[in-house]
């Protein structure tokens, strides 16, 4: 396992190093906090920008029994690239490829009777019984069947079960405020969830997995763990939010380090406006450096004049506006920086570099968005794996 970060790839404008060893260690650390529950690692949205397949394989190596994704094509891509074990996908629209999922032995989350009808039809067509997880909206006000809608869903599931097309293996829900431990909505949602589980059991479902917890709930409240916990952000080594605490409090290591190389340096006098709109003006004669990443790569435009970065171990803030392809940094008078020098945009923080969390705080968002929004021009390089397949 490589423990230290390699330097930026020569010739590559921007590289996101993804430490698969850190992901494996994070998955094990999270599992140790939920020893009585199965663990699902959530790899939707290209594994929060870290790379669907390498992360899914790392999760399996670390012992995760389940992989979770939102969209059906994400699940299909996992299977078609050799990822086995249990896979759950939960977000679809009418006409989605449920048959393709059943052919690939993918579990399906179901929030509505239209989906159950399409899944039952796909089961008839493929000759495969669908394993479904009925989702109750316990108060998030987003996905899941709400109130009497869940009873309707159970009724439809019972009919499909008698027909042999569907097997209800799970009842599940999602929390609104798990990242604010003690928030009153958590206990209210838990009560609605438990009532839905009891209703499903009375209706004859023999449930394999009841699941409610995301990363925040998994890290902070064992009473929410049930049979399975669904963990996304913690697996990537990031805290779900300030109310949960810093990642270090849970023994997690941020897996992604984003580095770039200066494409140009130049000495300018005091009073030079910098980048579009001249929202930054050099306060003194200084050296400017051009960093070849911009909002086209996922650097938030509202990081203008605030986004932190490090050059040669020295911290700076972005000078002026974030552009589509580049940002400027004021390297200071006397800087010896040269084109080709490495710029650390965020990393683990262990060497004093900025973190994704710091980027989130300085741009008014959450670390999830900082890593997930990185664009395809940013090359992903995998390090730290026992084996990269
Ligand atoms: C994304 C997602 C998760 C994972 O959430 P984290 O906060 O990243 O742990 C769990 N469950 C559902 C339904 C999700 O959409």
mmCIF file of C-alpha atoms and ligand atoms in Angstrom:
data_model
loop_
_atom_site.group_PDB
_atom_site.id
_atom_site.type_symbol
_atom_site.label_atom_id
_atom_site.label_comp_id
_atom_site.label_asym_id
_atom_site.label_seq_id
_atom_site.Cartn_x
_atom_site.Cartn_y
_atom_site.Cartn_z
ATOM 1 C CA UNK A 1 0.000 0.000 0.000
ATOM 2 C CA UNK A 2 1.285 3.447 -0.922
ATOM 3 C CA UNK A 3 0.910 5.643 2.114
ATOM 4 C CA UNK A 4 2.195 8.943 0.801
ATOM 5 C CA UNK A 5 0.744 10.828 -2.104
ATOM 6 C CA UNK A 6 2.714 10.730 -5.336
ATOM 7 C CA UNK A 7 3.464 14.090 -6.915
ATOM 8 C CA UNK A 8 1.290 15.437 -9.692
ATOM 9 C CA UNK A 9 1.554 13.563 -12.958
ATOM 10 C CA UNK A 10 3.999 15.309 -15.292
ATOM 11 C CA UNK A 11 2.105 16.845 -18.189
ATOM 12 C CA UNK A 12 -1.291 16.446 -16.544
ATOM 13 C CA UNK A 13 -3.071 19.771 -15.840
ATOM 14 C CA UNK A 14 -5.059 18.377 -12.938
ATOM 15 C CA UNK A 15 -5.139 14.995 -11.280
ATOM 16 C CA UNK A 16 -7.426 13.601 -8.598
ATOM 17 C CA UNK A 17 -5.585 10.929 -6.659
ATOM 18 C CA UNK A 18 -7.984 8.461 -5.134
ATOM 19 C CA UNK A 19 -6.471 6.425 -2.324
ATOM 20 C CA UNK A 20 -8.281 3.098 -2.484
ATOM 21 C CA UNK A 21 -6.430 1.916 0.617
ATOM 22 C CA UNK A 22 -7.983 4.838 2.487
ATOM 23 C CA UNK A 23 -11.417 3.859 1.182
ATOM 24 C CA UNK A 24 -10.892 0.276 2.350
ATOM 25 C CA UNK A 25 -9.766 1.493 5.775
ATOM 26 C CA UNK A 26 -12.728 3.882 6.000
ATOM 27 C CA UNK A 27 -15.163 1.093 5.129
ATOM 28 C CA UNK A 28 -13.636 -1.104 7.845
ATOM 29 C CA UNK A 29 -13.749 1.773 10.350
ATOM 30 C CA UNK A 30 -17.427 2.378 9.618
ATOM 31 C CA UNK A 31 -18.235 -1.337 9.835
ATOM 32 C CA UNK A 32 -16.561 -1.416 13.266
ATOM 33 C CA UNK A 33 -19.091 1.200 14.416
ATOM 34 C CA UNK A 34 -22.010 -0.922 13.220
ATOM 35 C CA UNK A 35 -20.770 -4.422 14.108
ATOM 36 C CA UNK A 36 -24.237 -5.989 14.173
ATOM 37 C CA UNK A 37 -25.363 -4.687 10.784
ATOM 38 C CA UNK A 38 -24.577 -5.434 7.179
ATOM 39 C CA UNK A 39 -22.860 -2.578 5.344
ATOM 40 C CA UNK A 40 -23.830 -1.001 2.039
ATOM 41 C CA UNK A 41 -21.291 1.300 0.419
ATOM 42 C CA UNK A 42 -23.085 3.890 -1.718
ATOM 43 C CA UNK A 43 -21.315 4.540 -5.029
ATOM 44 C CA UNK A 44 -23.895 6.659 -6.874
ATOM 45 C CA UNK A 45 -22.779 9.585 -9.048
ATOM 46 C CA UNK A 46 -19.512 7.897 -10.042
ATOM 47 C CA UNK A 47 -18.803 7.122 -6.396
ATOM 48 C CA UNK A 48 -19.172 10.773 -5.391
ATOM 49 C CA UNK A 49 -16.679 11.644 -8.128
ATOM 50 C CA UNK A 50 -14.126 9.033 -7.019
ATOM 51 C CA UNK A 51 -14.842 6.451 -9.756
ATOM 52 C CA UNK A 52 -17.652 3.868 -9.731
ATOM 53 C CA UNK A 53 -15.773 0.649 -10.411
ATOM 54 C CA UNK A 54 -12.528 1.143 -8.458
ATOM 55 C CA UNK A 55 -14.508 2.246 -5.404
ATOM 56 C CA UNK A 56 -17.035 -0.595 -5.660
ATOM 57 C CA UNK A 57 -14.190 -3.104 -5.874
ATOM 58 C CA UNK A 58 -12.400 -1.495 -2.923
ATOM 59 C CA UNK A 59 -15.637 -1.687 -0.917
ATOM 60 C CA UNK A 60 -15.929 -5.389 -1.681
ATOM 61 C CA UNK A 61 -12.296 -5.983 -0.701
ATOM 62 C CA UNK A 62 -13.034 -4.277 2.617
ATOM 63 C CA UNK A 63 -15.916 -6.672 3.186
ATOM 64 C CA UNK A 64 -18.975 -4.616 2.250
ATOM 65 C CA UNK A 65 -21.777 -7.060 1.447
ATOM 66 C CA UNK A 66 -23.883 -4.479 -0.340
ATOM 67 C CA UNK A 67 -23.274 -1.787 -2.945
ATOM 68 C CA UNK A 68 -25.872 0.960 -3.388
ATOM 69 C CA UNK A 69 -26.544 3.237 -6.346
ATOM 70 C CA UNK A 70 -29.337 5.604 -7.275
ATOM 71 C CA UNK A 71 -29.939 4.988 -10.978
ATOM 72 C CA UNK A 72 -30.466 1.634 -12.669
ATOM 73 C CA UNK A 73 -27.744 2.143 -15.327
ATOM 74 C CA UNK A 74 -25.223 2.596 -12.521
ATOM 75 C CA UNK A 75 -26.153 -0.828 -11.150
ATOM 76 C CA UNK A 76 -26.074 -2.391 -14.613
ATOM 77 C CA UNK A 77 -22.614 -0.943 -15.189
ATOM 78 C CA UNK A 78 -21.385 -2.506 -11.930
ATOM 79 C CA UNK A 79 -22.617 -5.948 -12.966
ATOM 80 C CA UNK A 80 -21.355 -5.669 -16.543
ATOM 81 C CA UNK A 81 -17.915 -4.908 -15.135
ATOM 82 C CA UNK A 82 -17.847 -7.916 -12.879
ATOM 83 C CA UNK A 83 -18.963 -6.502 -9.526
ATOM 84 C CA UNK A 84 -20.848 -9.283 -7.740
ATOM 85 C CA UNK A 85 -22.596 -9.515 -4.381
ATOM 86 C CA UNK A 86 -25.739 -7.617 -3.487
ATOM 87 C CA UNK A 87 -26.431 -4.406 -5.416
ATOM 88 C CA UNK A 88 -29.419 -2.117 -4.723
ATOM 89 C CA UNK A 89 -30.645 0.610 -7.097
ATOM 90 C CA UNK A 90 -33.509 2.876 -6.058
ATOM 91 C CA UNK A 91 -34.202 5.713 -8.471
ATOM 92 C CA UNK A 92 -36.055 5.162 -11.751
ATOM 93 C CA UNK A 93 -38.684 6.682 -13.985
ATOM 94 C CA UNK A 94 -41.396 4.830 -15.931
ATOM 95 C CA UNK A 95 -39.878 2.890 -18.803
ATOM 96 C CA UNK A 96 -36.601 2.199 -16.952
ATOM 97 C CA UNK A 97 -34.755 -1.036 -17.687
ATOM 98 C CA UNK A 98 -36.125 -3.121 -14.818
ATOM 99 C CA UNK A 99 -35.775 -6.288 -16.913
ATOM 100 C CA UNK A 100 -32.076 -5.570 -17.379
ATOM 101 C CA UNK A 101 -31.751 -5.274 -13.614
ATOM 102 C CA UNK A 102 -33.567 -8.534 -12.938
ATOM 103 C CA UNK A 103 -31.416 -10.345 -15.488
ATOM 104 C CA UNK A 104 -28.393 -9.089 -13.531
ATOM 105 C CA UNK A 105 -29.748 -10.051 -10.107
ATOM 106 C CA UNK A 106 -30.004 -6.441 -8.890
ATOM 107 C CA UNK A 107 -32.213 -5.573 -5.898
ATOM 108 C CA UNK A 108 -34.659 -2.723 -6.529
ATOM 109 C CA UNK A 109 -35.909 0.014 -4.240
ATOM 110 C CA UNK A 110 -39.591 0.769 -4.828
ATOM 111 C CA UNK A 111 -41.447 3.923 -3.788
ATOM 112 C CA UNK A 112 -44.578 3.724 -5.955
ATOM 113 C CA UNK A 113 -47.103 1.281 -7.363
ATOM 114 C CA UNK A 114 -46.230 2.214 -10.967
ATOM 115 C CA UNK A 115 -42.711 0.889 -10.329
ATOM 116 C CA UNK A 116 -43.992 -2.291 -8.747
ATOM 117 C CA UNK A 117 -46.257 -2.889 -11.762
ATOM 118 C CA UNK A 118 -43.362 -2.406 -14.187
ATOM 119 C CA UNK A 119 -41.094 -4.629 -12.074
ATOM 120 C CA UNK A 120 -43.739 -7.379 -11.946
ATOM 121 C CA UNK A 121 -44.096 -7.164 -15.737
ATOM 122 C CA UNK A 122 -40.307 -7.384 -16.097
ATOM 123 C CA UNK A 123 -40.322 -10.415 -13.802
ATOM 124 C CA UNK A 124 -42.925 -12.153 -15.965
ATOM 125 C CA UNK A 125 -40.903 -11.291 -19.057
ATOM 126 C CA UNK A 126 -37.549 -12.492 -17.703
ATOM 127 C CA UNK A 127 -38.802 -15.338 -15.536
ATOM 128 C CA UNK A 128 -36.879 -13.904 -12.580
ATOM 129 C CA UNK A 129 -38.470 -13.079 -9.242
ATOM 130 C CA UNK A 130 -37.632 -9.486 -8.300
ATOM 131 C CA UNK A 131 -36.151 -8.735 -4.888
ATOM 132 C CA UNK A 132 -37.661 -5.420 -3.830
ATOM 133 C CA UNK A 133 -37.120 -3.026 -0.923
ATOM 134 C CA UNK A 134 -40.274 -1.027 -0.240
ATOM 135 C CA UNK A 135 -39.425 2.547 0.679
ATOM 136 C CA UNK A 136 -41.523 4.505 3.131
ATOM 137 C CA UNK A 137 -41.358 8.281 3.317
ATOM 138 C CA UNK A 138 -40.992 8.499 7.098
ATOM 139 C CA UNK A 139 -40.784 12.279 6.962
ATOM 140 C CA UNK A 140 -37.992 13.300 4.592
ATOM 141 C CA UNK A 141 -40.613 14.531 2.146
ATOM 142 C CA UNK A 142 -38.680 13.191 -0.844
ATOM 143 C CA UNK A 143 -38.577 9.564 -2.031
ATOM 144 C CA UNK A 144 -40.698 6.775 -0.609
ATOM 145 C CA UNK A 145 -44.400 6.094 -0.294
ATOM 146 C CA UNK A 146 -46.173 8.437 2.086
ATOM 147 C CA UNK A 147 -48.711 7.367 4.723
ATOM 148 C CA UNK A 148 -51.601 5.484 3.036
ATOM 149 C CA UNK A 149 -49.462 5.299 -0.087
ATOM 150 C CA UNK A 150 -47.260 2.791 1.734
ATOM 151 C CA UNK A 151 -50.296 0.656 2.565
ATOM 152 C CA UNK A 152 -51.246 0.709 -1.134
ATOM 153 C CA UNK A 153 -47.710 -0.287 -2.029
ATOM 154 C CA UNK A 154 -47.829 -3.195 0.430
ATOM 155 C CA UNK A 155 -51.133 -4.349 -1.077
ATOM 156 C CA UNK A 156 -49.712 -4.297 -4.581
ATOM 157 C CA UNK A 157 -46.586 -6.101 -3.352
ATOM 158 C CA UNK A 158 -48.717 -8.804 -1.695
ATOM 159 C CA UNK A 159 -50.537 -9.447 -4.987
ATOM 160 C CA UNK A 160 -47.253 -9.604 -6.909
ATOM 161 C CA UNK A 161 -45.804 -11.924 -4.274
ATOM 162 C CA UNK A 162 -48.742 -14.334 -4.653
ATOM 163 C CA UNK A 163 -48.185 -14.223 -8.390
ATOM 164 C CA UNK A 164 -44.508 -15.117 -7.785
ATOM 165 C CA UNK A 165 -43.090 -12.082 -9.552
ATOM 166 C CA UNK A 166 -41.910 -10.175 -6.487
ATOM 167 C CA UNK A 167 -40.312 -10.935 -3.142
ATOM 168 C CA UNK A 168 -40.256 -8.147 -0.556
ATOM 169 C CA UNK A 169 -36.835 -8.459 1.090
ATOM 170 C CA UNK A 170 -36.560 -4.996 2.619
ATOM 171 C CA UNK A 171 -38.375 -2.023 4.091
ATOM 172 C CA UNK A 172 -36.363 1.159 4.208
ATOM 173 C CA UNK A 173 -36.396 4.906 4.570
ATOM 174 C CA UNK A 174 -34.064 7.898 4.584
ATOM 175 C CA UNK A 175 -33.478 10.558 7.232
ATOM 176 C CA UNK A 176 -33.786 14.312 6.749
ATOM 177 C CA UNK A 177 -31.594 15.581 9.599
ATOM 178 C CA UNK A 178 -29.249 12.766 10.592
ATOM 179 C CA UNK A 179 -26.339 15.208 10.352
ATOM 180 C CA UNK A 180 -27.867 17.154 13.250
ATOM 181 C CA UNK A 181 -27.760 14.556 16.048
ATOM 182 C CA UNK A 182 -30.619 15.086 18.470
ATOM 183 C CA UNK A 183 -32.837 16.782 15.891
ATOM 184 C CA UNK A 184 -36.442 15.938 16.885
ATOM 185 C CA UNK A 185 -37.302 14.755 13.353
ATOM 186 C CA UNK A 186 -34.954 11.769 13.803
ATOM 187 C CA UNK A 187 -37.069 10.069 16.495
ATOM 188 C CA UNK A 188 -40.279 10.945 14.643
ATOM 189 C CA UNK A 189 -38.951 9.377 11.436
ATOM 190 C CA UNK A 190 -37.728 6.358 13.361
ATOM 191 C CA UNK A 191 -41.225 5.780 14.787
ATOM 192 C CA UNK A 192 -42.848 6.026 11.337
ATOM 193 C CA UNK A 193 -40.219 3.679 9.930
ATOM 194 C CA UNK A 194 -40.785 1.093 12.669
ATOM 195 C CA UNK A 195 -44.546 1.273 12.157
ATOM 196 C CA UNK A 196 -44.019 0.637 8.425
ATOM 197 C CA UNK A 197 -41.804 -2.361 9.198
ATOM 198 C CA UNK A 198 -44.460 -3.754 11.540
ATOM 199 C CA UNK A 199 -47.176 -3.184 8.931
ATOM 200 C CA UNK A 200 -45.122 -5.031 6.306
ATOM 201 C CA UNK A 201 -44.542 -7.931 8.691
ATOM 202 C CA UNK A 202 -48.273 -8.101 9.504
ATOM 203 C CA UNK A 203 -48.915 -8.199 5.771
ATOM 204 C CA UNK A 204 -46.780 -11.343 5.620
ATOM 205 C CA UNK A 205 -43.426 -9.994 4.426
ATOM 206 C CA UNK A 206 -40.486 -11.843 5.898
ATOM 207 C CA UNK A 207 -37.935 -9.079 5.760
ATOM 208 C CA UNK A 208 -34.255 -9.755 5.292
ATOM 209 C CA UNK A 209 -33.125 -6.131 5.784
ATOM 210 C CA UNK A 210 -34.668 -3.113 7.455
ATOM 211 C CA UNK A 211 -32.552 -0.044 6.755
ATOM 212 C CA UNK A 212 -32.641 3.627 7.675
ATOM 213 C CA UNK A 213 -29.140 4.922 8.422
ATOM 214 C CA UNK A 214 -26.889 7.007 6.167
ATOM 215 C CA UNK A 215 -23.305 7.912 7.178
ATOM 216 C CA UNK A 216 -24.346 10.461 9.777
ATOM 217 C CA UNK A 217 -26.788 8.085 11.475
ATOM 218 C CA UNK A 218 -24.282 5.235 11.277
ATOM 219 C CA UNK A 219 -21.558 7.290 12.939
ATOM 220 C CA UNK A 220 -23.673 8.930 15.617
ATOM 221 C CA UNK A 221 -26.628 6.715 16.606
ATOM 222 C CA UNK A 222 -26.493 2.886 16.913
ATOM 223 C CA UNK A 223 -30.264 2.778 17.537
ATOM 224 C CA UNK A 224 -30.701 3.660 13.848
ATOM 225 C CA UNK A 225 -28.541 0.847 12.466
ATOM 226 C CA UNK A 226 -31.118 -1.999 12.130
ATOM 227 C CA UNK A 227 -30.011 -4.789 9.730
ATOM 228 C CA UNK A 228 -28.130 -2.701 7.186
ATOM 229 C CA UNK A 229 -26.487 0.727 7.105
ATOM 230 C CA UNK A 230 -26.080 2.690 3.860
ATOM 231 C CA UNK A 231 -22.823 4.594 3.907
ATOM 232 C CA UNK A 232 -21.655 7.052 1.287
ATOM 233 C CA UNK A 233 -19.637 10.065 2.393
ATOM 234 C CA UNK A 234 -17.889 8.396 5.342
ATOM 235 C CA UNK A 235 -16.457 5.776 2.999
ATOM 236 C CA UNK A 236 -14.764 8.599 1.118
ATOM 237 C CA UNK A 237 -13.286 9.781 4.419
ATOM 238 C CA UNK A 238 -15.362 12.938 4.744
ATOM 239 C CA UNK A 239 -17.633 13.989 7.574
ATOM 240 C CA UNK A 240 -21.353 14.310 6.742
ATOM 241 C CA UNK A 241 -21.346 17.784 8.259
ATOM 242 C CA UNK A 242 -20.230 20.042 11.081
ATOM 243 C CA UNK A 243 -22.888 18.669 13.469
ATOM 244 C CA UNK A 244 -21.328 15.215 13.210
ATOM 245 C CA UNK A 245 -17.760 16.392 13.840
ATOM 246 C CA UNK A 246 -14.506 16.177 11.992
ATOM 247 C CA UNK A 247 -13.551 13.067 10.003
ATOM 248 C CA UNK A 248 -10.591 12.548 12.345
ATOM 249 C CA UNK A 249 -12.990 11.971 15.257
ATOM 250 C CA UNK A 250 -14.066 8.765 13.489
ATOM 251 C CA UNK A 251 -10.667 7.606 12.247
ATOM 252 C CA UNK A 252 -11.540 8.423 8.629
ATOM 253 C CA UNK A 253 -9.082 9.535 5.943
ATOM 254 C CA UNK A 254 -10.191 11.687 2.986
ATOM 255 C CA UNK A 255 -9.532 9.506 -0.041
ATOM 256 C CA UNK A 256 -9.255 12.177 -2.715
ATOM 257 C CA UNK A 257 -6.379 14.595 -3.245
ATOM 258 C CA UNK A 258 -6.765 17.107 -6.062
ATOM 259 C CA UNK A 259 -3.528 18.493 -7.468
ATOM 260 C CA UNK A 260 -2.672 20.620 -10.486
ATOM 261 C CA UNK A 261 0.453 22.129 -11.971
ATOM 262 C CA UNK A 262 1.074 25.806 -12.623
ATOM 263 C CA UNK A 263 0.807 26.471 -16.336
ATOM 264 C CA UNK A 264 2.326 29.974 -16.217
ATOM 265 C CA UNK A 265 3.933 32.363 -13.736
ATOM 266 C CA UNK A 266 4.590 36.066 -14.258
ATOM 267 C CA UNK A 267 5.719 39.089 -12.276
ATOM 268 C CA UNK A 268 3.300 42.021 -12.246
ATOM 269 C CA UNK A 269 3.347 45.426 -10.549
ATOM 270 C CA UNK A 270 1.155 46.676 -7.712
ATOM 271 C CA UNK A 271 -2.358 47.593 -8.818
ATOM 272 C CA UNK A 272 -2.808 44.981 -11.537
ATOM 273 C CA UNK A 273 -6.404 43.763 -11.766
ATOM 274 C CA UNK A 274 -6.641 39.975 -11.937
ATOM 275 C CA UNK A 275 -9.038 37.828 -13.978
ATOM 276 C CA UNK A 276 -12.512 38.718 -15.294
ATOM 277 C CA UNK A 277 -14.046 41.783 -13.686
ATOM 278 C CA UNK A 278 -10.816 42.634 -11.877
ATOM 279 C CA UNK A 279 -12.369 41.584 -8.560
ATOM 280 C CA UNK A 280 -8.836 41.209 -7.190
ATOM 281 C CA UNK A 281 -6.101 43.817 -7.538
ATOM 282 C CA UNK A 282 -2.508 43.086 -6.583
ATOM 283 C CA UNK A 283 -1.749 44.986 -3.366
ATOM 284 C CA UNK A 284 1.971 45.060 -4.230
ATOM 285 C CA UNK A 285 4.350 43.944 -6.936
ATOM 286 C CA UNK A 286 4.002 40.184 -6.966
ATOM 287 C CA UNK A 287 4.221 36.929 -8.902
ATOM 288 C CA UNK A 288 0.987 35.481 -10.269
ATOM 289 C CA UNK A 289 0.531 31.793 -11.043
ATOM 290 C CA UNK A 290 -2.029 30.297 -13.388
ATOM 291 C CA UNK A 291 -3.672 27.051 -12.248
ATOM 292 C CA UNK A 292 -5.343 25.132 -15.101
ATOM 293 C CA UNK A 293 -8.594 24.165 -13.370
ATOM 294 C CA UNK A 294 -11.849 26.096 -13.439
ATOM 295 C CA UNK A 295 -15.592 25.722 -13.180
ATOM 296 C CA UNK A 296 -15.459 23.467 -16.239
ATOM 297 C CA UNK A 297 -13.621 21.042 -13.969
ATOM 298 C CA UNK A 298 -15.961 21.493 -11.018
ATOM 299 C CA UNK A 299 -14.204 24.289 -9.161
ATOM 300 C CA UNK A 300 -17.178 26.327 -7.871
ATOM 301 C CA UNK A 301 -17.310 29.802 -9.388
ATOM 302 C CA UNK A 302 -18.215 31.183 -6.003
ATOM 303 C CA UNK A 303 -14.737 30.109 -4.868
ATOM 304 C CA UNK A 304 -13.621 33.360 -6.515
ATOM 305 C CA UNK A 305 -11.288 35.154 -4.088
ATOM 306 C CA UNK A 306 -11.901 32.561 -1.351
ATOM 307 C CA UNK A 307 -10.976 29.044 -2.539
ATOM 308 C CA UNK A 308 -7.880 27.836 -0.657
ATOM 309 C CA UNK A 309 -4.876 26.148 -2.268
ATOM 310 C CA UNK A 310 -1.279 25.344 -1.440
ATOM 311 C CA UNK A 311 1.851 25.909 -3.549
ATOM 312 C CA UNK A 312 5.175 24.594 -2.236
ATOM 313 C CA UNK A 313 3.613 24.077 1.189
ATOM 314 C CA UNK A 314 2.437 27.702 1.309
ATOM 315 C CA UNK A 315 -1.279 28.438 1.524
ATOM 316 C CA UNK A 316 -2.983 30.961 -0.747
ATOM 317 C CA UNK A 317 -6.491 31.912 -1.798
ATOM 318 C CA UNK A 318 -7.689 32.096 -5.381
ATOM 319 C CA UNK A 319 -7.060 35.639 -6.676
ATOM 320 C CA UNK A 320 -10.003 37.005 -8.659
ATOM 321 C CA UNK A 321 -12.728 35.107 -10.451
ATOM 322 C CA UNK A 322 -12.776 31.414 -11.149
ATOM 323 C CA UNK A 323 -12.878 31.002 -14.966
ATOM 324 C CA UNK A 324 -14.028 28.019 -16.993
ATOM 325 C CA UNK A 325 -10.536 26.563 -17.397
ATOM 326 C CA UNK A 326 -8.310 28.310 -14.909
ATOM 327 C CA UNK A 327 -7.833 30.239 -11.708
ATOM 328 C CA UNK A 328 -5.074 32.640 -10.698
ATOM 329 C CA UNK A 329 -3.095 32.586 -7.481
ATOM 330 C CA UNK A 330 -1.101 35.494 -6.049
ATOM 331 C CA UNK A 331 2.129 33.732 -5.127
ATOM 332 C CA UNK A 332 3.559 36.793 -3.380
ATOM 333 C CA UNK A 333 6.611 38.947 -3.979
ATOM 334 C CA UNK A 334 9.825 36.980 -4.118
ATOM 335 C CA UNK A 335 8.067 33.736 -5.000
ATOM 336 C CA UNK A 336 10.381 31.315 -6.784
ATOM 337 C CA UNK A 337 7.474 29.296 -8.195
ATOM 338 C CA UNK A 338 7.775 28.190 -11.807
ATOM 339 C CA UNK A 339 5.507 26.728 -14.450
ATOM 340 C CA UNK A 340 5.157 23.025 -13.692
ATOM 341 C CA UNK A 341 5.195 23.444 -9.906
ATOM 342 C CA UNK A 342 2.577 21.494 -8.039
ATOM 343 C CA UNK A 343 -0.570 23.081 -6.601
ATOM 344 C CA UNK A 344 -2.565 21.149 -3.997
ATOM 345 C CA UNK A 345 -6.202 22.165 -4.167
ATOM 346 C CA UNK A 346 -7.407 19.807 -1.469
ATOM 347 C CA UNK A 347 -6.196 16.661 0.236
ATOM 348 C CA UNK A 348 -6.231 14.887 3.578
ATOM 349 C CA UNK A 349 -5.102 17.994 5.439
ATOM 350 C CA UNK A 350 -2.375 15.946 7.127
ATOM 351 C CA UNK A 351 0.391 18.128 5.644
ATOM 352 C CA UNK A 352 -1.520 21.353 6.246
ATOM 353 C CA UNK A 353 -3.094 21.455 2.800
ATOM 354 C CA UNK A 354 -6.746 22.520 2.400
ATOM 355 C CA UNK A 355 -9.424 19.821 2.655
ATOM 356 C CA UNK A 356 -12.632 19.286 0.671
ATOM 357 C CA UNK A 357 -14.444 20.272 3.843
ATOM 358 C CA UNK A 358 -12.596 23.577 3.961
ATOM 359 C CA UNK A 359 -13.581 24.170 0.329
ATOM 360 C CA UNK A 360 -17.179 23.421 1.243
ATOM 361 C CA UNK A 361 -17.145 25.890 4.131
ATOM 362 C CA UNK A 362 -15.496 28.620 2.069
ATOM 363 C CA UNK A 363 -17.957 28.233 -0.818
ATOM 364 C CA UNK A 364 -21.155 27.686 1.163
ATOM 365 C CA UNK A 365 -21.744 24.065 0.245
ATOM 366 C CA UNK A 366 -21.045 20.557 1.564
ATOM 367 C CA UNK A 367 -17.999 18.381 0.961
ATOM 368 C CA UNK A 368 -20.210 15.920 -0.955
ATOM 369 C CA UNK A 369 -20.654 18.520 -3.688
ATOM 370 C CA UNK A 370 -16.979 19.522 -3.834
ATOM 371 C CA UNK A 371 -15.790 15.994 -4.678
ATOM 372 C CA UNK A 372 -18.831 14.865 -6.702
ATOM 373 C CA UNK A 373 -18.808 17.823 -9.084
ATOM 374 C CA UNK A 374 -15.238 17.281 -10.367
ATOM 375 C CA UNK A 375 -15.473 17.049 -14.115
ATOM 376 C CA UNK A 376 -14.206 14.472 -16.586
ATOM 377 C CA UNK A 377 -11.160 16.573 -17.568
ATOM 378 C CA UNK A 378 -9.696 15.870 -14.148
ATOM 379 C CA UNK A 379 -7.754 12.661 -14.505
ATOM 380 C CA UNK A 380 -8.408 10.114 -11.741
ATOM 381 C CA UNK A 381 -5.349 8.168 -10.649
ATOM 382 C CA UNK A 382 -5.770 5.298 -8.218
ATOM 383 C CA UNK A 383 -3.225 4.668 -5.511
ATOM 384 C CA UNK A 384 -3.039 2.676 -2.312
ATOM 385 C CA UNK A 385 -4.826 -0.443 -3.507
ATOM 386 C CA UNK A 386 -3.677 -3.928 -2.592
ATOM 387 C CA UNK A 387 -4.656 -4.846 -6.108
ATOM 388 C CA UNK A 388 -6.206 -2.697 -8.796
ATOM 389 C CA UNK A 389 -8.297 -4.811 -11.092
HETATM 390 C C1 LIG B 1 -26.863 8.974 -0.974
HETATM 391 C C2 LIG B 1 -27.673 8.142 -0.082
HETATM 392 C C3 LIG B 1 -27.104 7.507 1.043
HETATM 393 C C4 LIG B 1 -25.687 7.796 1.506
HETATM 394 O O1 LIG B 1 -25.665 9.021 2.196
HETATM 395 P P1 LIG B 1 -24.348 9.542 2.924
HETATM 396 O O2 LIG B 1 -24.779 10.731 3.668
HETATM 397 O O3 LIG B 1 -23.369 9.866 1.838
HETATM 398 O O4 LIG B 1 -23.876 8.423 3.775
HETATM 399 C C5 LIG B 1 -27.883 6.633 1.767
HETATM 400 N N1 LIG B 1 -29.161 6.394 1.407
HETATM 401 C C6 LIG B 1 -29.750 7.004 0.363
HETATM 402 C C7 LIG B 1 -31.170 6.723 0.034
HETATM 403 C C8 LIG B 1 -29.039 7.902 -0.408
HETATM 404 O O5 LIG B 1 -29.629 8.516 -1.446
#
